[in-house]
Coordinates of C-alpha atoms and ligand atoms in Angstrom, one line a residue:
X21 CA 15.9 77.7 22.9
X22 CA 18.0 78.2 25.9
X23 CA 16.9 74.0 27.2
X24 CA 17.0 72.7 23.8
X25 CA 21.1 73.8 23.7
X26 CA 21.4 72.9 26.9
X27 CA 20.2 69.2 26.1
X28 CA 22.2 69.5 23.3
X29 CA 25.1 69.8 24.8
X30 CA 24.4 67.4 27.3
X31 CA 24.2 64.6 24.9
X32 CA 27.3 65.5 23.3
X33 CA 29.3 65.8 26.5
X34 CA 27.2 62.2 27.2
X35 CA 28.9 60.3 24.7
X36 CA 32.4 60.7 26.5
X37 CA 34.4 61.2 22.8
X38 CA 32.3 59.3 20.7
X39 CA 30.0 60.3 17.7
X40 CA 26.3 60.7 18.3
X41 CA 24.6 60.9 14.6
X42 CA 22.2 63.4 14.1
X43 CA 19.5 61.5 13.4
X44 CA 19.7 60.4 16.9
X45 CA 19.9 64.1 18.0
X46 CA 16.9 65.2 16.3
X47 CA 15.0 62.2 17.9
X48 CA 16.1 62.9 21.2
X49 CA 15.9 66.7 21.1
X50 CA 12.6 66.5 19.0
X51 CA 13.4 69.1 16.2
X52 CA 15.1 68.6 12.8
X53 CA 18.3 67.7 11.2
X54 CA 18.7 71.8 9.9
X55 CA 17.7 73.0 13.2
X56 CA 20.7 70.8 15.0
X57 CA 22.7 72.3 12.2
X58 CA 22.2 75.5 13.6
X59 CA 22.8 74.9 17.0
X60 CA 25.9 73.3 16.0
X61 CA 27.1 76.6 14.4
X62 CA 25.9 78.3 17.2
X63 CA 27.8 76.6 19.5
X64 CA 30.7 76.8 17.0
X65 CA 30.4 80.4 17.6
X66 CA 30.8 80.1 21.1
X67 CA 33.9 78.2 20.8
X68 CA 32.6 74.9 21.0
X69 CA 35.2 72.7 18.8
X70 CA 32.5 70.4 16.9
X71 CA 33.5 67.4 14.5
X72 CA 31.4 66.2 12.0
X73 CA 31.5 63.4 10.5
X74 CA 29.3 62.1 7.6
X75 CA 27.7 58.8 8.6
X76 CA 29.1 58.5 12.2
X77 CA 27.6 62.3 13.5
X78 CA 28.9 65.0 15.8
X79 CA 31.2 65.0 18.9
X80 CA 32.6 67.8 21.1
X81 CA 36.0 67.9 20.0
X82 CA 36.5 70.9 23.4
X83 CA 35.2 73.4 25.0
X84 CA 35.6 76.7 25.1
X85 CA 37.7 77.9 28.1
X86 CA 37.8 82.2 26.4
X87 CA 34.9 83.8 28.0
X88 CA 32.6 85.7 25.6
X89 CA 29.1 86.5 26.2
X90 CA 27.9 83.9 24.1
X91 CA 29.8 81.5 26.0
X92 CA 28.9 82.5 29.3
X93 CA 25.2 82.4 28.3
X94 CA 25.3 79.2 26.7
X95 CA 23.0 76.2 28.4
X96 CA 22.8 79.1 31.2
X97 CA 19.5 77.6 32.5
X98 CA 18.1 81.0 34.5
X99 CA 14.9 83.0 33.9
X100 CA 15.9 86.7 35.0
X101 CA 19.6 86.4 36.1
X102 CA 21.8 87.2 33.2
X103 CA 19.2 87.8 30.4
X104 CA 21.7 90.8 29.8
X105 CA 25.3 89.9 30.0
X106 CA 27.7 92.2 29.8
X107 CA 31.3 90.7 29.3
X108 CA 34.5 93.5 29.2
X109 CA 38.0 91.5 28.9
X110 CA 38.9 94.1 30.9
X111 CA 37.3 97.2 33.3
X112 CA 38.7 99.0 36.2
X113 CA 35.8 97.0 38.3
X114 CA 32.3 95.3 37.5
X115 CA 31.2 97.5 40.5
X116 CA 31.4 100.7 39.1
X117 CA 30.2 99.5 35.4
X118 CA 27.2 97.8 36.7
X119 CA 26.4 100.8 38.9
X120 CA 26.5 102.7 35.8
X121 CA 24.0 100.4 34.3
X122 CA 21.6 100.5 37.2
X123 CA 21.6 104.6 36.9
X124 CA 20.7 103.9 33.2
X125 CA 17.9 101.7 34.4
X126 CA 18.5 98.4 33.6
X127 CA 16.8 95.6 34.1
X128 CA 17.2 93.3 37.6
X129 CA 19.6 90.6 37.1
X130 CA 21.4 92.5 34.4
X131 CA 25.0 90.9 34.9
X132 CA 29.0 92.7 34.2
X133 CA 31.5 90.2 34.1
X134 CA 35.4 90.4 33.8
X135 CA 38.1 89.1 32.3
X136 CA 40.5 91.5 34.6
X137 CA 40.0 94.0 36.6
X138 CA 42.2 97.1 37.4
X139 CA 41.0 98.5 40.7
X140 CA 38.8 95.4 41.9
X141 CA 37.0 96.6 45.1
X142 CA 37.1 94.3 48.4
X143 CA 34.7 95.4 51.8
X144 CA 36.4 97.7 53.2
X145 CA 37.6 99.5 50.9
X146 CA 40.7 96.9 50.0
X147 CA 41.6 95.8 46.8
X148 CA 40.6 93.1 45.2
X149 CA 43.4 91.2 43.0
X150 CA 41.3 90.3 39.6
X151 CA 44.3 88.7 37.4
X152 CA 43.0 88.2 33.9
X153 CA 41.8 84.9 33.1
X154 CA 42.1 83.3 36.4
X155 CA 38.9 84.0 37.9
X156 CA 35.4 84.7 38.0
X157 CA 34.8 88.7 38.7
X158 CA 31.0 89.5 38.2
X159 CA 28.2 91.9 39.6
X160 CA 24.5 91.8 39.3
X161 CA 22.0 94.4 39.4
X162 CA 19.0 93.5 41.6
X163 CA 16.1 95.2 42.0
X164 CA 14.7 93.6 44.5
X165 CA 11.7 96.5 45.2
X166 CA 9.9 94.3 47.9
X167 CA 12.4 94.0 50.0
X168 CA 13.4 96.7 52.9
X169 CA 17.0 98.4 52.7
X170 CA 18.0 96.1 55.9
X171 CA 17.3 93.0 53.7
X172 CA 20.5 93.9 51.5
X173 CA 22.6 92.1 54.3
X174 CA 20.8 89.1 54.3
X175 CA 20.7 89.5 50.3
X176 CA 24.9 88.5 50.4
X177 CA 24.4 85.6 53.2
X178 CA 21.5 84.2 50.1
X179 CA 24.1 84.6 47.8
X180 CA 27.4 83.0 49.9
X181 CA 24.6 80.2 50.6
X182 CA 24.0 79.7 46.9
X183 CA 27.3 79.7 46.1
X184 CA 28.6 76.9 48.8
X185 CA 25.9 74.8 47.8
X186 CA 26.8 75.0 43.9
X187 CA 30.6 74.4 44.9
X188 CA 29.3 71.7 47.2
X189 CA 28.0 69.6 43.7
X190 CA 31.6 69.8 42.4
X191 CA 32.9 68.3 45.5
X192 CA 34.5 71.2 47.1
X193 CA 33.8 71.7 51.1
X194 CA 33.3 75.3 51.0
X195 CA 32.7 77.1 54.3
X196 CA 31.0 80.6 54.9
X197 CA 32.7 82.0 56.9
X198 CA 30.9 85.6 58.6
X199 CA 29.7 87.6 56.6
X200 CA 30.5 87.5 53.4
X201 CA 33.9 85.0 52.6
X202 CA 33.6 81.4 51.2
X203 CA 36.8 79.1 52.5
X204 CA 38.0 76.2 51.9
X205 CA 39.7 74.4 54.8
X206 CA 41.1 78.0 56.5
X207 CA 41.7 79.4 53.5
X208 CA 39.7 82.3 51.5
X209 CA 38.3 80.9 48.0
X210 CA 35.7 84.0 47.1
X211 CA 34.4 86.9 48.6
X212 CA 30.9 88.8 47.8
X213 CA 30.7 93.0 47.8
X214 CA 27.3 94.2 48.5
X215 CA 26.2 97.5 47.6
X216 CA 22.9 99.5 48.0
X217 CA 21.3 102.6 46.4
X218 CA 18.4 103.1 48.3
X219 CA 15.9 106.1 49.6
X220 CA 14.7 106.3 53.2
X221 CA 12.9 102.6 52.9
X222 CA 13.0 101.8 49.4
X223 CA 16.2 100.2 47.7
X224 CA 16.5 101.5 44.3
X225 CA 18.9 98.6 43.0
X226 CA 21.6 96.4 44.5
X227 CA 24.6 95.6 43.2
X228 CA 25.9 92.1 44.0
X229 CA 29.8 91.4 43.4
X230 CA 31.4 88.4 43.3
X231 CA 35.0 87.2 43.0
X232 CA 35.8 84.0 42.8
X233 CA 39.6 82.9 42.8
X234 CA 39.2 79.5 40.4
X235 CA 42.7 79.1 38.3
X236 CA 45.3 80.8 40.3
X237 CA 48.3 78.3 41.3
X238 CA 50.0 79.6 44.4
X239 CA 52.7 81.8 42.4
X240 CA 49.6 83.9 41.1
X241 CA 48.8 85.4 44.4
X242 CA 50.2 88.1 46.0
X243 CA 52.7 87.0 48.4
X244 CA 51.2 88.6 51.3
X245 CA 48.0 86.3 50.7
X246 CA 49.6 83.1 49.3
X247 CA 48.7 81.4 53.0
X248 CA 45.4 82.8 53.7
X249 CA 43.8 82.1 49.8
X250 CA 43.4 79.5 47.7
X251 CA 41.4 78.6 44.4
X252 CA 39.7 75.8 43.0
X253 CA 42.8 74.9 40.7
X254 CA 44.8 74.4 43.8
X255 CA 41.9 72.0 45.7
X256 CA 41.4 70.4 42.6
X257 CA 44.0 69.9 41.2
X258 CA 43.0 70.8 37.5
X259 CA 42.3 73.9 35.1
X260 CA 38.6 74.6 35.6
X261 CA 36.1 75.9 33.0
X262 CA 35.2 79.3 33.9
X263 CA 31.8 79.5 31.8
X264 CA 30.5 76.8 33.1
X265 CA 31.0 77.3 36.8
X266 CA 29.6 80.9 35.9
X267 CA 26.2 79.1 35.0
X268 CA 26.1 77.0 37.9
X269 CA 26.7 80.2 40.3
X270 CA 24.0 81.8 38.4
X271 CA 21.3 79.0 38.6
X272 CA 22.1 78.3 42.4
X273 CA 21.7 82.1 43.0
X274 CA 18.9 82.4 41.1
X275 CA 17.3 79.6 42.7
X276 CA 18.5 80.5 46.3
X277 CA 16.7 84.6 45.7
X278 CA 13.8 83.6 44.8
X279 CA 13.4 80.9 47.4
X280 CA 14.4 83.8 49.7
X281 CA 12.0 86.5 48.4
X282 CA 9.4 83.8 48.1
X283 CA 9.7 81.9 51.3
X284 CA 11.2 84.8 54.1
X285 CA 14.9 84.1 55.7
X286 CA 14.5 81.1 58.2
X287 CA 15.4 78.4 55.3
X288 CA 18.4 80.8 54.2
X289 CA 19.1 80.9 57.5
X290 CA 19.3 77.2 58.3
X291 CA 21.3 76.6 55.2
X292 CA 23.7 78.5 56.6
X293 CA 24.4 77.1 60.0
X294 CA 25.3 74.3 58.4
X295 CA 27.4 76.1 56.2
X296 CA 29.0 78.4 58.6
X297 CA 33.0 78.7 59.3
X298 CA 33.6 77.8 62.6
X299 CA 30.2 77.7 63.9
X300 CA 29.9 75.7 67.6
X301 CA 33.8 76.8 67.9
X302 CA 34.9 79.2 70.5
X303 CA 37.0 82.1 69.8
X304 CA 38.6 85.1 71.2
X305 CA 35.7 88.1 70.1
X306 CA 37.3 91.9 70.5
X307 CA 34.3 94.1 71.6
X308 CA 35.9 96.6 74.2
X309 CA 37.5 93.9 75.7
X310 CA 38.7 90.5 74.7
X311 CA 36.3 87.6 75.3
X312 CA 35.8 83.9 74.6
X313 CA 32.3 83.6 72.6
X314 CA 31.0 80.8 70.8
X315 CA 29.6 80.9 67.4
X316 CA 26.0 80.3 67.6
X317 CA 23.9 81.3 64.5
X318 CA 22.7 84.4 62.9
X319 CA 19.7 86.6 63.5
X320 CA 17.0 87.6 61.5
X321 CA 19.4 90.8 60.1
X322 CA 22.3 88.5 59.1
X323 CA 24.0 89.7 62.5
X324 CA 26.1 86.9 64.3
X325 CA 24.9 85.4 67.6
X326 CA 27.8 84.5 70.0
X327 CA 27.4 82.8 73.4
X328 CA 30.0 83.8 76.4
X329 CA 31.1 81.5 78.6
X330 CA 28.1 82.2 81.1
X331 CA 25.6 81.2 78.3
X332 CA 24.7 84.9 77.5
X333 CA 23.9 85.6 74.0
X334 CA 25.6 88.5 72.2
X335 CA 24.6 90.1 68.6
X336 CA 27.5 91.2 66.9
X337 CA 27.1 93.7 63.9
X338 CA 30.6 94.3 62.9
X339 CA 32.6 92.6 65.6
X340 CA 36.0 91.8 65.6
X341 CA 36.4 88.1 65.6
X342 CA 39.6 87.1 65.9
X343 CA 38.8 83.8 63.1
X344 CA 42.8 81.8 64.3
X345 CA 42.6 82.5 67.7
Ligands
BTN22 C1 35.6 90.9 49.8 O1 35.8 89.7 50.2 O2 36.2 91.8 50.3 C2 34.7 91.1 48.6 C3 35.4 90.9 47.3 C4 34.4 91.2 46.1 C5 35.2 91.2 44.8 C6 34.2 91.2 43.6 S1 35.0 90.9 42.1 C7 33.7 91.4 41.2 C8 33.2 92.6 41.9 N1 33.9 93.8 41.4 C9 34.6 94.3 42.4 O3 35.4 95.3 42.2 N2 34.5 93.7 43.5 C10 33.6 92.6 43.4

């Protein structure tokens, strides 16, 4: 169902404006003229402005840009992530809601997405700023029960990985920079919020948050953060659809967990050094005293490798990397 929509809207989008007749769509798509009519309604539904026209056939007249579930799920092309979608135009933060949802037992990949959110969490206990309609604010529930509590850090470097590499097929040079921030030039773009519930080795769910700064023009950002972020508007230079770059986070995380779970950390790993903010670079690292380390690579546990001057390697856990020095 899910592939034959997804073609279907492919072929429309492929005809750039012009009418593809539905006799050409039920070749292509192999089912019949009342079965397109269905879709067609569907995607009507989903705020897909469709004109008909008798003789000459269907084109996409536009897209919808209002997120609803339907449109959010719509050509999403994943097997577990997002088979439950939970869209709220407004919550205090997905965090809490899909935390609720775990409790309740839902299933892995279960996603709560946001128009707005009131009291958006950051690491750290900051605040998030979640401005309605401007960006993508979403958590998934994971339940990931092969995996060992300390795998729930490298869990956010698969999903800052994913992420770059979707953004990286719309042309945008994203950086990840340590541990959990995805930049653009030396700017912040999107941030990830892991948390765990877990018992002595066992994790009992995951909840993976993502924000996602995509239409904000500079005036929408705080002022105290209008040099240091950016959004995808402001790189390029247009309105972007948030559904659609939904799906293609989605996929690419999808794709990127169970290449993880499947194949161990190494090819997450390598991903990322080529990924990583300022990696090679030297910069001023404040442990008990103030040192000149070079970014190296991570470790097995997501921790940060840095070289001194003397060529000694240091792990850092939670250093304090001072990222402009
Ligand atoms: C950070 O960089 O500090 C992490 C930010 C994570 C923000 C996202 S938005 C969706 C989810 N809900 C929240 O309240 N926080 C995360």
């Amino acid at each position: 169902m899910e592939d034959t929509r997804k073609r279907l809207i492919e072929l429309l989008y492929n005809q750039t404006g012009d009418y593809i007749s539905g006799q050409e769509l039920s070749k292509q798509l192999n089912i019949s003229r009342s079965a397109i009519w269905k879709h067609m309604n569907e995607l009507k539904k989903a705020g897909y402005q469709i004109e008909a026209i008798t003789n000459r056939g269907y084109r996409i007249v536009s897209v919808p840009h209002e997120m609803s579930e339907a449109s959010l799920r719509w050509g999403l092309d994943t097997t577990w992530y997002g088979k439950e979608i939970n869209y709220l135009p407004s919550v205090t933060s997905t965090q809490y809601h899909a935390h609720d949802l775990a409790r309740e037992g839902c299933d892995h990949g279960t996603v709560v997405i946001a128009g707005e959110q009131t009291a958006g969490k950051g690491r750290l206990k900051r605040y998030w700023d979640s401005p309605a309609g401007l960006g993508l604010w979403f958590s998934v529930v994971l339940r990931p029960t092969e995996l060992t509590p300390k795998a729930a850090t490298q869990l956010t470097l698969v999903a800052a990985v994913a992420y770059a590499k979707a953004l990286k097929k719309w042309s945008i040079p994203v950086k990840i920079k340590w541990p959990n921030d995805l930049y653009i030039g030396d700017q912040k773009l999107a941030g990830i919020l892991t948390e765990m519930q877990a018992e002595q080795d066992e994790i009992d769910y995951i909840v993976l948050g993502t924000g996602i700064n995509v239409n904000h023009t500079t005036d929408d950002f705080h002022p105290s953060v209008q040099h240091t972020a950016t959004s995808l508007k402001q790189f390029l230079n247009k309105t972007v659809d948030l559904n659609a770059l939904f799906r293609d986070m989605a996929s690419n995380f999808e794709t990127e967990y169970d290449h993880f779970l499947n194949n161990g950390f190494q090819s997450i790993k390598e991903d990322w050094e080529q990924l990583g903010y300022k990696i090679g670079e030297w910069l001023t690292i404040r442990t008990n005293t103030e040192w000149s380390g070079k970014l190296i690579s991570l470790n097995d546990d997501g921790a940060l490798i840095v070289e001194d001057v003397l060529g000694e390697q240091h792990i850092l856990y939670s250093a304090e990397i001072l990222w402009r020095s």
